[in-house]
PDB file of C-alpha atoms and ligand atoms in Angstrom:
ATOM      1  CA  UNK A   1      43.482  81.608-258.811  1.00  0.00           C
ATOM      2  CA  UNK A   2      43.171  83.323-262.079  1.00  0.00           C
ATOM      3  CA  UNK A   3      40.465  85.113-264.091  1.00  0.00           C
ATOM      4  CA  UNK A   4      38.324  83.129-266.524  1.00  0.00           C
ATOM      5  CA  UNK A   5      37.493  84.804-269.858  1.00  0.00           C
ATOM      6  CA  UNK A   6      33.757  84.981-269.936  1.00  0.00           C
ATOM      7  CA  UNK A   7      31.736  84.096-272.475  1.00  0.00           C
ATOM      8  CA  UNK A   8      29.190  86.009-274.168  1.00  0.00           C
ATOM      9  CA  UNK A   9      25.611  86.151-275.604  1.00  0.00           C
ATOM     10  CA  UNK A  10      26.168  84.363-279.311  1.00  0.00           C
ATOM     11  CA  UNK A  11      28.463  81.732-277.757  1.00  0.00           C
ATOM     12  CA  UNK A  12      26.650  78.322-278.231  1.00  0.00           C
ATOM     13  CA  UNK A  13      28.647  76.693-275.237  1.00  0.00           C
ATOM     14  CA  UNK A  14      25.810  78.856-273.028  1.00  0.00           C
ATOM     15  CA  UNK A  15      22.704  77.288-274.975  1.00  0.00           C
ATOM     16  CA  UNK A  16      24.007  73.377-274.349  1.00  0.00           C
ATOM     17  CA  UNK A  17      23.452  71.525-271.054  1.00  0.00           C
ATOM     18  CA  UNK A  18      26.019  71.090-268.143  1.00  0.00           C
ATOM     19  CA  UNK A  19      26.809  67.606-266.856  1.00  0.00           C
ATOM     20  CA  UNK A  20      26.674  66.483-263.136  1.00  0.00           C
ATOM     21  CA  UNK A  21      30.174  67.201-261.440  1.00  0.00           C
ATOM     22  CA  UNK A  22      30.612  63.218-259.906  1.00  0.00           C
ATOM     23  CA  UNK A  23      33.589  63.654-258.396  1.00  0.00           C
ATOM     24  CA  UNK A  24      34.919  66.988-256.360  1.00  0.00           C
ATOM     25  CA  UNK A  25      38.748  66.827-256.901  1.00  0.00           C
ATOM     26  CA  UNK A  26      41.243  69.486-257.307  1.00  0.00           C
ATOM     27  CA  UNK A  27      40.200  70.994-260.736  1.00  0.00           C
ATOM     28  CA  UNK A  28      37.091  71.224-259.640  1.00  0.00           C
ATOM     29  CA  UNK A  29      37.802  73.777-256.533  1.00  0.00           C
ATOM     30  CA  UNK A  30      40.173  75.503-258.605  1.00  0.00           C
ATOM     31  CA  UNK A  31      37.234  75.972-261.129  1.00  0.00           C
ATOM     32  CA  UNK A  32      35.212  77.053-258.268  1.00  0.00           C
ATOM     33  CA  UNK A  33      37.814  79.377-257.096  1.00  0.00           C
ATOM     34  CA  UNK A  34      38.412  81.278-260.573  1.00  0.00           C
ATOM     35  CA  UNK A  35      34.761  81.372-261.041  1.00  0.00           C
ATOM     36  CA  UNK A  36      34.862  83.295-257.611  1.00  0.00           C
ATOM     37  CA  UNK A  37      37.676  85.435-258.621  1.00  0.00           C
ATOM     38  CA  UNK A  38      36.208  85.844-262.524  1.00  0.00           C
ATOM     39  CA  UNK A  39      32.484  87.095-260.995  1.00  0.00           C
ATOM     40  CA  UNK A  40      34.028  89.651-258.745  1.00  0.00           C
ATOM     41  CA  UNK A  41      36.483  91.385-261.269  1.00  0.00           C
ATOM     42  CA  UNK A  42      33.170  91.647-263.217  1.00  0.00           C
ATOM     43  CA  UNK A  43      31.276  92.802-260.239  1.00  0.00           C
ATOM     44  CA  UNK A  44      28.444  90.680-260.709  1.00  0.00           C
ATOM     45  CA  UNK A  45      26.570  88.772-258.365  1.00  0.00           C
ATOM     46  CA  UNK A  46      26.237  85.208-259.976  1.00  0.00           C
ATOM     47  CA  UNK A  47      28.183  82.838-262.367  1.00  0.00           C
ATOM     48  CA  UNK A  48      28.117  79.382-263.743  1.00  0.00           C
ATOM     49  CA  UNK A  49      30.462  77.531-265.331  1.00  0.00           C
ATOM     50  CA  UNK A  50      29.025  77.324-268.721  1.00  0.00           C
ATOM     51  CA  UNK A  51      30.113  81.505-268.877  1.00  0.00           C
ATOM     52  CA  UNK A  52      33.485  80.430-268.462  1.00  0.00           C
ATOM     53  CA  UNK A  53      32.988  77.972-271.480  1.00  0.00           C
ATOM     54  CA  UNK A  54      33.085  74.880-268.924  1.00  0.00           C
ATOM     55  CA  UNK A  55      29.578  72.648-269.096  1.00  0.00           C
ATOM     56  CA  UNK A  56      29.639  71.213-265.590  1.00  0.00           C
ATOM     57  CA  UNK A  57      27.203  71.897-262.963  1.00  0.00           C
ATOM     58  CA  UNK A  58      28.696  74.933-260.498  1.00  0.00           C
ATOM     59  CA  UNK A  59      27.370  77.960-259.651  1.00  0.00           C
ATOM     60  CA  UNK A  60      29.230  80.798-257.569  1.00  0.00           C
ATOM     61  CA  UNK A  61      26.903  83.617-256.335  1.00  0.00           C
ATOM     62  CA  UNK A  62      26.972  86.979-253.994  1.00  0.00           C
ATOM     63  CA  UNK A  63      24.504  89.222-253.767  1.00  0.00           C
ATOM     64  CA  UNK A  64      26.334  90.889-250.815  1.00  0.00           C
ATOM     65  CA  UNK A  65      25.925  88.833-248.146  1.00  0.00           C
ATOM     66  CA  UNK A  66      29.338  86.307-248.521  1.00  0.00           C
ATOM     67  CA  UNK A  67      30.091  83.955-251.555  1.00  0.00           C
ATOM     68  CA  UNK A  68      27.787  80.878-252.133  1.00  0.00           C
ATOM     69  CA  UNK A  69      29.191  78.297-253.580  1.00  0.00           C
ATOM     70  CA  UNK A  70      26.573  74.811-255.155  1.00  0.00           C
ATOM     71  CA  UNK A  71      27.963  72.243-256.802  1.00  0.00           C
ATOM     72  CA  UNK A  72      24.819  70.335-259.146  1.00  0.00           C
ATOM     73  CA  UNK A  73      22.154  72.714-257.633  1.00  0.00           C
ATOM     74  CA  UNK A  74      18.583  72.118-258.390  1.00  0.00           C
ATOM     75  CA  UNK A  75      15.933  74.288-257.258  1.00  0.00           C
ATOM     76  CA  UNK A  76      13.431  72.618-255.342  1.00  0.00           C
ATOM     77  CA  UNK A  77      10.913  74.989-254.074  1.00  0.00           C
ATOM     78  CA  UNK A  78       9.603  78.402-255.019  1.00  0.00           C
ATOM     79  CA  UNK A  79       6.899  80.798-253.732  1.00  0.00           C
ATOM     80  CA  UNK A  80       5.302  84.465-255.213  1.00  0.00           C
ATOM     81  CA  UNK A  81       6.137  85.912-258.199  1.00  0.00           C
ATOM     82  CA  UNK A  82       7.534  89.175-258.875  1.00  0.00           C
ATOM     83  CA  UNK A  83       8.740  91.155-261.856  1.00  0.00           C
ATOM     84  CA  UNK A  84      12.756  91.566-261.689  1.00  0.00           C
ATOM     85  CA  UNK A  85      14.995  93.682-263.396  1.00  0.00           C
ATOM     86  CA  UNK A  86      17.789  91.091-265.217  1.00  0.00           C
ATOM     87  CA  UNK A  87      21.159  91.458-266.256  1.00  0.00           C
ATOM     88  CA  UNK A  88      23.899  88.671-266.886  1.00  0.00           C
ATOM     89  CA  UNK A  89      27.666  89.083-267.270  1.00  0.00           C
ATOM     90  CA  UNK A  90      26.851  87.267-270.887  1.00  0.00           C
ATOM     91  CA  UNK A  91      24.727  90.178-272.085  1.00  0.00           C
ATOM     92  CA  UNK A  92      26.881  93.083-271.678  1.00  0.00           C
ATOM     93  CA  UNK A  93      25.678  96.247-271.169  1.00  0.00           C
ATOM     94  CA  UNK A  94      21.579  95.171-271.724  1.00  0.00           C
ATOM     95  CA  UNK A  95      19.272  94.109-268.923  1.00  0.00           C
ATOM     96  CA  UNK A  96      15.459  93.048-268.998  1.00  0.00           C
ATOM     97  CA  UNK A  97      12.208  91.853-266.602  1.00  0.00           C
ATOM     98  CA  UNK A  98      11.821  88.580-266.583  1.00  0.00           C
ATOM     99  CA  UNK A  99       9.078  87.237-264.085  1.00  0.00           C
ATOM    100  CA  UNK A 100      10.594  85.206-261.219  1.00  0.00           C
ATOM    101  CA  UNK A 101       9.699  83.500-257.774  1.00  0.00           C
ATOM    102  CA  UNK A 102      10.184  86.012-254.878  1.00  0.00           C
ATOM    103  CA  UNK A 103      11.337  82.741-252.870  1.00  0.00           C
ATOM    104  CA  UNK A 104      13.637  80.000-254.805  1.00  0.00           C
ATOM    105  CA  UNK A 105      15.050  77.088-252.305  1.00  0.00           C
ATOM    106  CA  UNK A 106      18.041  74.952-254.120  1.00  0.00           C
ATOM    107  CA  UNK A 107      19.478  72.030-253.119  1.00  0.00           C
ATOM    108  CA  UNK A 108      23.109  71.326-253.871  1.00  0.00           C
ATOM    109  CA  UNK A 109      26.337  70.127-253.006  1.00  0.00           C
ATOM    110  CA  UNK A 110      29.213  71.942-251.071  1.00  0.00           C
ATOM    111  CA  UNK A 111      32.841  71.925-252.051  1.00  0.00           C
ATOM    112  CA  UNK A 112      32.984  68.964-249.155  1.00  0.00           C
ATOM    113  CA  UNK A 113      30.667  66.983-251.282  1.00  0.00           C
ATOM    114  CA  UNK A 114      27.952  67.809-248.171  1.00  0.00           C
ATOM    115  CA  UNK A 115      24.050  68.144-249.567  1.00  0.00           C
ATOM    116  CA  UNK A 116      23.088  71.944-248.018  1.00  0.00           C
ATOM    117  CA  UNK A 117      20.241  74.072-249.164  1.00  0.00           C
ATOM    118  CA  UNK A 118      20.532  77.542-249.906  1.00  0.00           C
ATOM    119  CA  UNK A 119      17.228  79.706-249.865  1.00  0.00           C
ATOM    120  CA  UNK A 120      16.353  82.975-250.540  1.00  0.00           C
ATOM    121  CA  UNK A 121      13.890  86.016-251.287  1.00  0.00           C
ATOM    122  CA  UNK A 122      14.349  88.529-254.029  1.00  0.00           C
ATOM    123  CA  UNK A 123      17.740  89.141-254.873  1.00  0.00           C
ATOM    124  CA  UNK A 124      19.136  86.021-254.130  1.00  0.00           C
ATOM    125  CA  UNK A 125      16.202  84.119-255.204  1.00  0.00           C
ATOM    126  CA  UNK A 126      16.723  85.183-258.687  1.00  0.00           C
ATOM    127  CA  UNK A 127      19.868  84.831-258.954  1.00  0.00           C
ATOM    128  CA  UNK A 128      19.719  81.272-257.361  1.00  0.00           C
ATOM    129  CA  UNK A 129      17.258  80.697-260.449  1.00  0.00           C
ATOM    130  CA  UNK A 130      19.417  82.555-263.115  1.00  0.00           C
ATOM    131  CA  UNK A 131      22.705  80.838-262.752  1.00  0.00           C
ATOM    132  CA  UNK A 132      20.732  77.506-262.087  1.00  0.00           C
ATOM    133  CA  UNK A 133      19.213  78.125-265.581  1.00  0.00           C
ATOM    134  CA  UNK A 134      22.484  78.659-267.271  1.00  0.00           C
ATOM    135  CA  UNK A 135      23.449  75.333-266.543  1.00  0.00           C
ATOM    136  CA  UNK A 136      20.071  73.832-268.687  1.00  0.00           C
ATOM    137  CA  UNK A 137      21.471  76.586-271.584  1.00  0.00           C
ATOM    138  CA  UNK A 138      18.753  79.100-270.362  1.00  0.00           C
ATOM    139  CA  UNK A 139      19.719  82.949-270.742  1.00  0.00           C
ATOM    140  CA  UNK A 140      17.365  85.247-268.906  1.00  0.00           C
ATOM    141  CA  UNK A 141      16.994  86.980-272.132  1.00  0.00           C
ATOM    142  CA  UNK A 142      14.841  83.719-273.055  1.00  0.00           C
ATOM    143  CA  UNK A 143      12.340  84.850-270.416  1.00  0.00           C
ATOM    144  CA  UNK A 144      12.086  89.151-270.881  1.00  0.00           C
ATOM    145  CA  UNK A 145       8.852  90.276-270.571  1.00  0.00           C
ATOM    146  CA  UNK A 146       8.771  93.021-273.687  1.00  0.00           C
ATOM    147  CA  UNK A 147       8.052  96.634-272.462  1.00  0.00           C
ATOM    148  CA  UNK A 148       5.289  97.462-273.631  1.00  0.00           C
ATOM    149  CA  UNK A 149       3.733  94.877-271.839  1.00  0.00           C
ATOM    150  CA  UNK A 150       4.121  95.993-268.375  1.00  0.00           C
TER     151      UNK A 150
HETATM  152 ZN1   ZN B   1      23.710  85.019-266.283  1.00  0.00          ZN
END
């Protein structure tokens, strides 16, 4: 495993689309697996691959309760809104509200090339949301709801 360099806010690989992974082979789980490794040396609790300048569809996230792993996730259902508090590991040291679903519902693929769905409230259902976004060239940033709004 090794750490990924990640990239950051004026980097235009994280405004351009990711393509469908169509096969799951060995680079692929050894993208997985340094995307892993890369998110917790950064103690976040989400990553795509676009951040580690690679535009295929793969997500890693843990928000505390075990790593998650979706290969081409799309979210499929969503329920409530609620105002979150944003950050992302390629806008150091800023964060931001950004109105999101309290409930998000994704459907992927597992490393086994297995369809699973992964659902969620609050916490996980942004970030399930989030790193899906990245992989469209969405930064949450995109979405912040200015201050003096609230
Ligand atoms: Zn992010």
């Amino acid at each position: 495993m090794a750490i990924r360099k990640i990239r950051v806010k004026d980097d235009e690989i994280l405004r351009k689309k990711s393509k469908d992974v169509k096969e799951i082979n060995e680079k692929i789980t050894t993208l997985l697996d340094d995307m892993a490794e890369t998110m917790y040396d950064a103690e976040g609790v989400g990553l795509a691959a676009p951040q580690v300048g690679v535009l295929k569809k793969l997500v890693v996230i843990d928000v505390g309760d075990g790593l998650i792993e979706l290969i081409n996730p799309v979210v499929v259902e969503t329920r409530g809104e609620k105002i979150f508090n944003e950050a992302c590991l390629s806008v150091p040291g800023e964060s931001g509200n950004v109105l999101r679903p309290e409930y998000a519902k994704v459907e992927a693929l597992n490393r086994k090339g297995e369809k699973i769905f992964v659902e969620g409230e609050n916490v996980l259902a942004v970030a399930l949301c989030h790193e899906t976004e990245h992989l469209d060239g969405i930064l949450y940033i995109d979405k912040v709801i200015p201050d003096d709004e609230n």
